[in-house]
Short mmCIF file of C-alpha atoms in Angstrom, two decimals:
data_model
loop_
_atom_site.label_atom_id
_atom_site.label_comp_id
_atom_site.label_asym_id
_atom_site.label_seq_id
_atom_site.Cartn_x
_atom_site.Cartn_y
_atom_site.Cartn_z
CA MET A 1 1.09 -22.79 0.71
CA THR A 2 4.27 -21.56 2.63
CA GLN A 3 3.79 -20.51 5.91
CA ARG A 4 4.83 -16.88 6.28
CA LEU A 5 7.66 -16.24 7.88
CA PHE A 6 8.82 -12.00 7.16
CA GLY A 7 6.26 -9.56 8.21
CA THR A 8 6.93 -6.09 6.79
CA ASP A 9 10.29 -5.97 8.85
CA GLY A 10 11.68 -9.59 8.70
CA VAL A 11 11.07 -11.71 11.24
CA ARG A 12 9.16 -11.53 15.15
CA GLY A 13 7.81 -12.80 17.39
CA VAL A 14 8.64 -14.24 21.14
CA ALA A 15 11.45 -15.82 21.82
CA GLY A 16 11.43 -19.99 22.20
CA GLU A 17 8.19 -19.85 20.36
CA TRP A 18 7.96 -20.96 16.26
CA PRO A 19 9.57 -18.14 14.14
CA LEU A 20 12.33 -17.67 17.02
CA ASP A 21 12.54 -21.25 18.12
CA ALA A 22 16.52 -22.77 18.18
CA PRO A 23 15.40 -25.16 15.24
CA THR A 24 13.63 -23.56 13.66
CA VAL A 25 16.49 -19.52 13.04
CA THR A 26 19.18 -22.57 13.34
CA ARG A 27 17.18 -23.55 9.33
CA LEU A 28 16.15 -20.14 8.57
CA GLY A 29 20.21 -19.07 9.13
CA ALA A 30 20.41 -22.29 6.28
CA ALA A 31 17.91 -20.71 3.91
CA LEU A 32 19.25 -17.70 3.76
CA VAL A 33 22.84 -19.15 1.75
CA ARG A 34 21.60 -21.23 -0.07
CA ALA A 35 19.37 -18.57 -1.18
CA SER A 36 22.00 -17.02 -2.37
CA HIS A 37 23.01 -19.84 -4.61
CA SER A 38 26.87 -17.97 -4.77
CA ALA A 39 29.37 -20.01 -5.39
CA ALA A 40 31.60 -18.50 -3.05
CA PRO A 41 31.45 -19.23 0.94
CA LEU A 42 28.59 -16.63 2.16
CA GLU A 43 30.30 -13.71 4.35
CA ILE A 44 28.50 -12.69 6.56
CA VAL A 45 28.24 -10.00 9.36
CA VAL A 46 26.17 -10.12 12.46
CA GLY A 47 24.77 -7.85 15.46
CA ARG A 48 21.95 -7.39 17.96
CA ASP A 49 20.38 -4.70 20.31
CA THR A 50 20.74 -6.01 23.81
CA ARG A 51 17.20 -9.05 24.04
CA GLU A 52 18.30 -11.46 27.04
CA SER A 53 17.59 -13.39 23.49
CA GLY A 54 20.16 -12.92 21.49
CA GLU A 55 22.69 -13.71 22.15
CA TRP A 56 21.37 -18.04 21.29
CA ILE A 57 19.09 -16.67 18.54
CA GLU A 58 22.58 -15.16 17.18
CA ARG A 59 24.59 -18.58 18.25
CA ALA A 60 21.50 -20.94 16.92
CA LEU A 61 21.11 -18.47 13.71
CA ALA A 62 25.27 -18.53 13.21
CA ALA A 63 24.99 -21.86 13.59
CA GLY A 64 22.79 -23.21 10.55
CA ALA A 65 24.76 -20.67 8.11
CA ALA A 66 27.94 -22.26 8.63
CA GLY A 67 27.08 -25.60 7.74
CA GLU A 68 26.11 -24.22 4.45
CA GLY A 69 30.21 -22.99 4.71
CA ALA A 70 29.57 -19.28 5.06
CA ALA A 71 31.58 -17.42 7.48
CA VAL A 72 29.56 -15.24 10.35
CA THR A 73 31.47 -12.36 12.44
CA SER A 74 29.31 -10.87 14.54
CA VAL A 75 30.29 -7.36 15.53
CA GLY A 76 27.23 -7.37 18.73
CA VAL A 77 25.02 -5.37 20.16
CA VAL A 78 24.66 -2.83 17.57
CA PRO A 79 21.72 -0.33 15.77
CA THR A 80 19.95 -2.36 12.77
CA PRO A 81 21.75 0.90 10.16
CA ALA A 82 25.49 -0.13 11.80
CA VAL A 83 24.79 -3.34 10.41
CA ALA A 84 23.70 -2.14 7.33
CA TYR A 85 26.48 0.11 6.60
CA LEU A 86 29.16 -2.43 7.68
CA ALA A 87 27.22 -5.45 5.78
CA ARG A 88 28.41 -2.23 2.51
CA ALA A 89 31.22 -0.82 3.45
CA GLN A 90 33.70 -4.34 4.54
CA ASP A 91 32.05 -6.43 1.63
CA PHE A 92 29.46 -9.26 3.56
CA ASP A 93 27.62 -10.99 1.14
CA LEU A 94 24.65 -10.52 4.16
CA GLY A 95 23.91 -8.24 7.18
CA VAL A 96 21.91 -9.85 9.78
CA VAL A 97 20.05 -7.71 12.71
CA LEU A 98 18.01 -9.45 15.32
CA SER A 99 15.76 -7.36 17.16
CA ALA A 100 12.64 -6.47 17.49
CA SER A 101 12.70 -2.95 17.55
CA HIS A 102 9.67 -0.78 19.81
CA ASN A 103 8.84 -4.29 21.52
CA PRO A 104 8.89 -5.28 25.08
CA TYR A 105 11.50 -8.25 25.44
CA GLY A 106 9.84 -10.85 24.85
CA ASP A 107 9.92 -10.59 21.62
CA ASN A 108 12.81 -10.75 19.15
CA GLY A 109 13.31 -10.70 15.45
CA ILE A 110 15.45 -11.35 12.56
CA LYS A 111 16.21 -8.43 9.71
CA VAL A 112 18.47 -9.31 6.79
CA PHE A 113 20.06 -7.04 4.97
CA SER A 114 22.04 -7.32 1.12
CA GLY A 115 25.25 -6.76 0.64
CA ARG A 116 24.23 -3.27 -0.49
CA GLY A 117 22.85 -2.40 2.74
CA GLU A 118 19.26 -2.42 1.65
CA LYS A 119 16.41 -4.73 3.74
CA PHE A 120 15.30 -7.70 1.91
CA GLY A 121 12.54 -7.18 -0.75
CA GLU A 122 9.67 -9.83 -0.68
CA ALA A 123 10.89 -11.28 -4.02
CA ARG A 124 13.79 -12.64 -1.64
CA GLU A 125 11.62 -13.34 1.41
CA ARG A 126 9.59 -15.71 -0.46
CA GLU A 127 12.42 -17.49 -1.30
CA VAL A 128 13.78 -18.07 1.91
CA GLU A 129 10.54 -18.85 3.84
CA ALA A 130 10.51 -20.87 0.32
CA ILE A 131 13.28 -23.05 1.14
CA VAL A 132 12.53 -23.44 5.13
CA ALA A 133 9.17 -25.09 4.39
CA ASP A 134 11.07 -27.75 1.79
CA SER A 135 10.92 -30.60 4.16
CA ALA A 136 13.62 -32.87 1.61
CA TRP A 137 16.61 -31.39 3.41
CA GLN A 138 17.96 -30.61 7.04
CA PRO A 139 20.74 -28.12 8.41
CA LYS A 140 24.53 -29.13 8.42
CA THR A 141 26.23 -29.97 11.94
CA THR A 142 29.04 -27.73 11.97
CA THR A 143 32.45 -28.42 14.48
CA GLY A 144 33.49 -25.39 15.84
CA ALA A 145 32.97 -22.35 16.57
CA ALA A 146 31.26 -21.07 14.07
CA LEU A 147 31.05 -17.64 15.29
CA ARG A 148 33.90 -14.52 14.88
CA SER A 149 34.00 -11.78 17.97
CA ALA A 150 34.77 -8.07 15.99
CA PRO A 151 33.37 -5.70 18.06
CA GLU A 152 36.43 -2.81 15.82
CA LEU A 153 34.14 -3.11 13.16
CA LEU A 154 31.43 -0.27 14.23
CA ALA A 155 34.15 2.17 14.41
CA ALA A 156 33.82 2.39 10.44
CA TYR A 157 30.35 3.47 11.16
CA LEU A 158 30.49 5.84 13.58
CA ASP A 159 33.33 7.64 11.15
CA HIS A 160 30.24 7.70 8.16
CA THR A 161 27.38 9.20 10.75
CA ALA A 162 30.57 11.15 12.29
CA GLU A 163 30.12 13.63 8.66
CA LEU A 164 26.85 13.93 8.55
CA LEU A 165 27.41 16.62 10.63
CA PRO A 166 30.93 17.89 10.66
CA SER A 167 30.90 20.65 12.39
CA PRO A 168 28.60 22.06 14.99
CA GLY A 169 28.69 25.71 14.46
CA ARG A 170 26.88 27.71 16.69
CA LEU A 171 25.58 24.67 18.53
CA ALA A 172 28.60 23.53 20.39
CA GLY A 173 28.78 23.33 24.29
CA ALA A 174 24.83 22.12 23.51
CA SER A 175 23.25 20.55 25.89
CA VAL A 176 21.29 17.07 24.24
CA ALA A 177 19.30 14.53 26.33
CA LEU A 178 19.67 11.67 24.60
CA ASP A 179 16.71 8.40 25.52
CA LEU A 180 18.66 5.01 24.39
CA ALA A 181 15.59 2.71 25.35
CA ASN A 182 17.55 0.43 26.81
CA GLY A 183 18.69 -0.67 23.16
CA ALA A 184 21.22 -0.27 20.28
CA THR A 185 22.20 2.76 20.36
CA VAL A 186 24.43 2.17 23.99
CA SER A 187 26.95 1.20 21.94
CA THR A 188 26.32 4.29 20.20
CA ALA A 189 24.53 7.78 20.09
CA ALA A 190 26.62 8.53 23.69
CA GLN A 191 30.12 8.39 21.63
CA LEU A 192 29.44 9.93 19.14
CA PHE A 193 27.63 12.94 20.08
CA THR A 194 30.21 13.53 22.93
CA ARG A 195 32.71 13.61 20.34
CA LEU A 196 30.86 16.04 18.28
CA GLY A 197 30.79 17.94 20.99
CA PHE A 198 28.03 18.17 22.86
CA GLN A 199 27.54 17.76 26.35
CA ILE A 200 24.53 15.19 26.68
CA VAL A 201 22.15 13.95 29.83
CA THR A 202 21.66 9.87 29.32
CA VAL A 203 18.27 8.23 30.14
CA GLY A 204 17.44 4.26 28.99
CA ASP A 205 21.19 3.70 29.24
CA ALA A 206 21.94 0.70 31.77
CA PRO A 207 20.15 -2.75 29.95
CA ASP A 208 19.82 -5.45 31.31
CA GLY A 209 18.11 -8.00 29.12
CA ARG A 210 14.44 -7.79 29.98
CA ASN A 211 14.29 -3.46 30.12
CA ILE A 212 14.82 -2.59 26.69
CA ASN A 213 12.03 -0.77 25.78
CA LEU A 214 10.22 -0.38 29.49
CA ASN A 215 9.11 2.55 29.32
CA CYS A 216 11.34 4.92 27.97
CA GLY A 217 12.73 5.25 25.00
CA SER A 218 10.68 6.51 21.51
CA THR A 219 7.87 5.20 22.99
CA HIS A 220 7.54 6.49 25.68
CA PRO A 221 8.16 10.13 24.96
CA ALA A 222 7.18 11.62 27.91
CA ARG A 223 10.17 10.04 30.13
CA LEU A 224 13.03 12.12 27.40
CA ALA A 225 10.26 15.17 27.76
CA ALA A 226 10.89 15.72 30.80
CA ALA A 227 14.94 15.66 30.57
CA VAL A 228 14.62 17.67 28.23
CA THR A 229 13.22 20.59 30.50
CA SER A 230 14.35 19.03 34.42
CA GLU A 231 17.86 19.91 32.52
CA ARG A 232 17.43 23.04 29.95
CA CYS A 233 18.11 20.85 27.13
CA ARG A 234 18.16 22.21 23.91
CA LEU A 235 16.47 19.46 22.22
CA GLY A 236 16.18 15.84 23.24
CA VAL A 237 15.78 12.62 21.66
CA ALA A 238 13.93 9.54 22.11
CA TYR A 239 15.50 6.35 20.19
CA ASP A 240 13.67 3.15 19.85
CA GLY A 241 15.10 -0.77 20.68
CA ASP A 242 16.94 -1.27 17.96
CA GLY A 243 18.17 2.67 16.48
CA ASP A 244 16.70 2.81 13.59
CA ARG A 245 14.02 5.65 14.55
CA ALA A 246 13.92 8.75 16.58
CA ILE A 247 11.71 11.26 18.19
CA ILE A 248 12.61 14.16 18.43
CA GLY A 249 11.80 16.76 21.34
CA ASP A 250 12.46 20.15 21.19
CA HIS A 251 13.70 22.03 24.21
CA ARG A 252 10.33 22.50 25.99
CA GLY A 253 9.98 19.38 26.01
CA ARG A 254 7.43 18.57 22.74
CA VAL A 255 7.37 15.89 20.72
CA VAL A 256 8.47 16.46 16.75
CA ASP A 257 6.60 12.90 15.43
CA GLY A 258 8.37 11.33 11.63
CA ASP A 259 6.12 14.81 9.78
CA ALA A 260 7.15 16.89 10.63
CA VAL A 261 11.66 15.50 10.72
CA LEU A 262 10.77 15.42 6.81
CA LEU A 263 9.57 18.60 6.37
CA MET A 264 12.34 19.88 8.03
CA LEU A 265 15.04 17.74 6.56
CA GLY A 266 13.31 18.56 2.62
CA LEU A 267 12.64 21.50 2.82
CA HIS A 268 16.62 22.42 4.56
CA ARG A 269 17.38 20.36 1.25
CA HIS A 270 15.33 22.26 -0.50
CA ARG A 271 16.95 25.85 -0.46
CA GLN A 272 19.57 23.85 -0.92
CA GLY A 273 19.12 21.85 -4.07
CA ARG A 274 19.83 18.77 -2.61
CA LEU A 275 16.37 17.11 -2.70
CA THR A 276 16.26 15.42 -5.61
CA GLY A 277 13.39 15.64 -8.01
CA ASP A 278 12.05 17.87 -5.59
CA THR A 279 10.67 14.50 -3.84
CA VAL A 280 9.61 12.98 -0.36
CA VAL A 281 8.85 9.19 -0.04
CA ALA A 282 6.70 8.62 3.18
CA THR A 283 3.63 6.14 3.71
CA VAL A 284 0.00 6.44 3.84
CA MET A 285 -0.03 6.98 7.44
CA SER A 286 1.71 10.27 6.73
CA ASN A 287 -0.27 13.72 7.43
CA ILE A 288 -2.37 14.72 4.52
CA GLY A 289 -0.42 18.30 6.87
CA LEU A 290 2.75 17.64 5.66
CA GLU A 291 1.49 17.12 1.87
CA ILE A 292 0.41 20.76 1.94
CA ALA A 293 3.16 22.64 3.36
CA LEU A 294 5.75 20.82 1.60
CA GLY A 295 3.25 21.40 -1.81
CA ARG A 296 3.63 25.03 -0.72
CA HIS A 297 7.50 25.02 -1.64
CA GLY A 298 6.82 23.27 -4.37
CA ILE A 299 7.62 19.24 -3.72
CA ARG A 300 5.60 16.35 -4.30
CA LEU A 301 4.71 13.37 -1.37
CA VAL A 302 4.80 10.03 -3.15
CA ARG A 303 3.80 8.26 -0.65
CA THR A 304 3.83 4.25 -0.65
CA PRO A 305 2.16 1.39 1.91
CA VAL A 306 3.31 1.44 5.71
CA GLY A 307 6.97 -0.26 5.90
CA ASP A 308 10.31 2.03 5.53
CA LYS A 309 10.85 -0.95 2.49
CA TYR A 310 8.73 0.26 0.84
CA VAL A 311 9.62 3.97 0.70
CA MET A 312 13.18 2.54 0.11
CA GLU A 313 12.33 1.10 -2.40
CA GLU A 314 9.58 3.86 -4.17
CA MET A 315 13.71 5.74 -3.15
CA HIS A 316 15.18 3.50 -4.90
CA ARG A 317 13.15 3.34 -7.87
CA GLY A 318 13.13 7.80 -8.17
CA GLY A 319 16.49 7.99 -7.38
CA TYR A 320 15.25 9.91 -4.68
CA VAL A 321 17.32 10.84 -0.95
CA LEU A 322 14.64 11.39 1.85
CA GLY A 323 11.48 9.61 3.10
CA GLY A 324 10.17 8.23 5.66
CA GLU A 325 7.76 7.59 7.87
CA GLN A 326 5.48 8.99 10.45
CA SER A 327 6.46 6.42 13.47
CA GLY A 328 10.54 8.21 13.36
CA HIS A 329 11.79 6.34 10.70
CA VAL A 330 13.85 8.16 8.54
CA ILE A 331 15.92 7.54 5.11
CA LEU A 332 19.37 9.44 4.41
CA GLY A 333 19.12 8.08 0.76
CA GLU A 334 23.34 9.69 0.98
CA HIS A 335 24.15 8.67 4.52
CA LEU A 336 22.41 4.60 4.14
CA PRO A 337 19.61 3.18 2.69
CA THR A 338 17.47 2.26 5.91
CA GLY A 339 16.97 4.12 8.70
CA ASP A 340 18.98 5.36 11.11
CA GLY A 341 18.19 6.99 15.00
CA VAL A 342 21.64 8.88 14.73
CA ALA A 343 21.64 9.92 11.53
CA THR A 344 18.45 11.70 11.77
CA SER A 345 19.95 13.55 15.06
CA LEU A 346 22.71 14.84 13.36
CA ALA A 347 21.05 16.06 10.48
CA LEU A 348 18.79 17.89 12.38
CA LEU A 349 20.71 19.46 14.31
CA ARG A 350 22.76 20.67 11.34
CA VAL A 351 19.77 22.59 9.58
CA MET A 352 19.96 24.07 13.41
CA ALA A 353 23.11 25.18 12.90
CA GLU A 354 23.47 25.89 9.58
CA THR A 355 19.81 28.03 9.46
CA GLY A 356 20.73 29.79 13.43
CA ARG A 357 16.92 28.49 14.07
CA GLU A 358 15.95 26.68 17.31
CA LEU A 359 13.47 23.34 16.71
CA ALA A 360 10.56 24.46 17.69
CA ASP A 361 10.35 27.26 15.47
CA LEU A 362 11.40 24.96 12.62
CA ALA A 363 9.06 22.22 13.58
CA ALA A 364 5.68 25.00 13.56
CA GLU A 365 5.69 24.74 9.81
CA LEU A 366 4.09 21.95 9.93
CA VAL A 367 0.13 22.07 10.10
CA THR A 368 -0.54 18.68 11.44
CA PHE A 369 -4.72 18.00 10.13
CA PRO A 370 -6.82 16.73 12.52
CA GLN A 371 -7.04 12.49 12.43
CA THR A 372 -9.12 9.46 13.29
CA LEU A 373 -8.92 6.01 13.08
CA VAL A 374 -12.71 4.08 13.15
CA ASN A 375 -12.23 -0.21 13.48
CA VAL A 376 -14.42 -2.56 12.31
CA ARG A 377 -14.76 -5.93 12.75
CA VAL A 378 -15.90 -7.57 9.55
CA ARG A 379 -16.83 -11.78 8.45
CA GLN A 380 -14.85 -11.08 5.01
CA LYS A 381 -11.98 -9.17 3.50
CA THR A 382 -14.11 -8.35 0.22
CA PRO A 383 -12.30 -5.66 -1.45
CA VAL A 384 -14.46 -2.04 -1.00
CA ALA A 385 -14.63 -1.52 -4.80
CA GLU A 386 -16.70 -4.41 -4.31
CA VAL A 387 -19.49 -3.01 -2.39
CA PRO A 388 -21.18 -0.25 -4.38
CA ASP A 389 -22.63 0.96 -0.64
CA ILE A 390 -19.62 1.45 0.55
CA GLN A 391 -17.74 3.17 -1.85
CA ALA A 392 -20.54 5.54 -3.09
CA ALA A 393 -19.94 6.35 0.83
CA ILE A 394 -16.30 6.51 0.79
CA ASP A 395 -17.22 8.88 -2.80
CA ARG A 396 -19.38 11.74 -0.66
CA VAL A 397 -16.64 11.89 1.46
CA GLU A 398 -13.29 12.12 0.02
CA ALA A 399 -15.85 15.34 -1.87
CA ALA A 400 -16.97 16.96 0.83
CA LEU A 401 -13.14 16.95 1.93
CA GLY A 402 -11.59 17.89 -1.38
CA ASN A 403 -8.29 18.93 -1.04
CA ARG A 404 -8.27 19.73 2.62
CA GLY A 405 -8.16 16.15 4.04
CA ARG A 406 -8.11 11.95 3.45
CA VAL A 407 -9.61 8.95 2.97
CA LEU A 408 -7.74 5.24 3.87
CA VAL A 409 -9.76 2.74 3.68
CA ARG A 410 -7.52 -1.30 4.12
CA TYR A 411 -8.16 -3.52 6.03
CA SER A 412 -4.97 -5.14 9.15
CA GLY A 413 -2.71 -7.22 7.26
CA THR A 414 -3.64 -9.38 10.63
CA GLU A 415 -7.07 -9.35 12.60
CA PRO A 416 -10.26 -9.36 10.30
CA LEU A 417 -10.78 -5.46 10.83
CA LEU A 418 -11.38 -2.33 8.26
CA ARG A 419 -9.51 0.47 9.21
CA ILE A 420 -10.88 3.42 8.61
CA MET A 421 -9.05 6.52 8.46
CA ILE A 422 -10.32 10.27 7.58
CA GLU A 423 -7.89 13.45 7.88
CA GLY A 424 -9.75 16.90 7.56
CA GLU A 425 -9.60 21.15 9.29
CA ASP A 426 -12.72 19.34 11.96
CA GLN A 427 -12.54 17.02 13.81
CA ALA A 428 -15.82 16.51 14.42
CA SER A 429 -16.17 16.72 10.97
CA VAL A 430 -13.73 13.37 9.78
CA GLN A 431 -15.53 11.85 12.67
CA ALA A 432 -18.48 12.03 11.81
CA TRP A 433 -17.33 10.79 8.01
CA ALA A 434 -15.64 7.68 9.52
CA GLU A 435 -19.06 7.08 10.89
CA GLU A 436 -20.31 7.31 7.66
CA ILE A 437 -18.24 5.38 6.31
CA ALA A 438 -18.17 2.77 9.68
CA ASP A 439 -21.76 2.58 9.18
CA ALA A 440 -21.71 1.40 5.41
CA VAL A 441 -18.88 -1.49 6.67
CA ARG A 442 -21.61 -2.49 9.18
CA LYS A 443 -24.76 -3.25 6.43
CA ASN A 444 -22.91 -4.56 3.94
CA LEU A 445 -20.15 -6.87 5.84
CA VAL A 446 -19.72 -7.44 9.29
#
């Protein structure tokens, strides 16, 4: 069996260890070129976040790709969406991002985009994995430099992103707090907000190669909240390490997650006639409160498995223009086919400017239902539908919830765990129902 390299968001692991040791990265770079089956030399654009391992991983990957005849261009430290945009707009065949997103600095990762700026689907990932695993070939060595530096290309992405907020209107001069997570948005966010006329307060803006996501960024919103309230900002935005998602804070410092952002953007586009199919795409993890709030306005919520690439695939299938995840990945179809934290920020500011409403007021339309999650360690991952006692318990809970709650029972993709998630109107009830299903699992699968 071919060893899996790609997970839900590219290749990820500890830098220096398989699959992110130098020989494997070089082999992967060569395999990406081989998998393209292109007669012409490939053009590849690469960007990275601020981790200290990024530069040597970039060199190793470029060596493998160049050995197969590709021309590799580095734009340096840039957010993931910048690479996705440049791959499409500058006629590159592939875009590669070196980042482990919100993980600690010791980790790193490799995400690959097509020349259309879309993340590789599973079929292409499996093909690359098979090539890497094929012992019948070895990457060729290169002579001379395998990497061209072109940081000036970033300007095109900045211009494109600025178009999301043609004018700040009544928000001109407003104070905005930005937590850059000591990550990739240090090259874009402050520059764009200043250019658009905002006064900015920045934290997490001094990367040293090891402090990315360290007590800052989207996984530590308390720091953003403190900056918003102490500096009396209109709102705040915390990005993750690679800048493809954003967690928003209102003027009181209260966190606004991706579900609330999808609701605000979805309602605004719906009222303007810009929400294709009257549909928003989200994952199975989005709260049922989002589904109910959208439904009140005649908007359908389509759910996908966890992972923004699945959201994008569904958006592409249906021709939808808005989708995302509760964690803050939001995909604006008219902007890019991938999440972009800075773009999400500007889109929300545009809603505020055009409606005359504050973020806290807009976000209040989402009523989040209580949720509980119970994990049960199992001895084997038997399909739940094949275990009558468990399925009967699920059926009883779903009948009790009706259309005012939700049950999600799924196996972990990486551990021997069955995850039981229930949402409903009462916390005590959902906890009791989760334990009822968990008891049936323990009797049958533990």
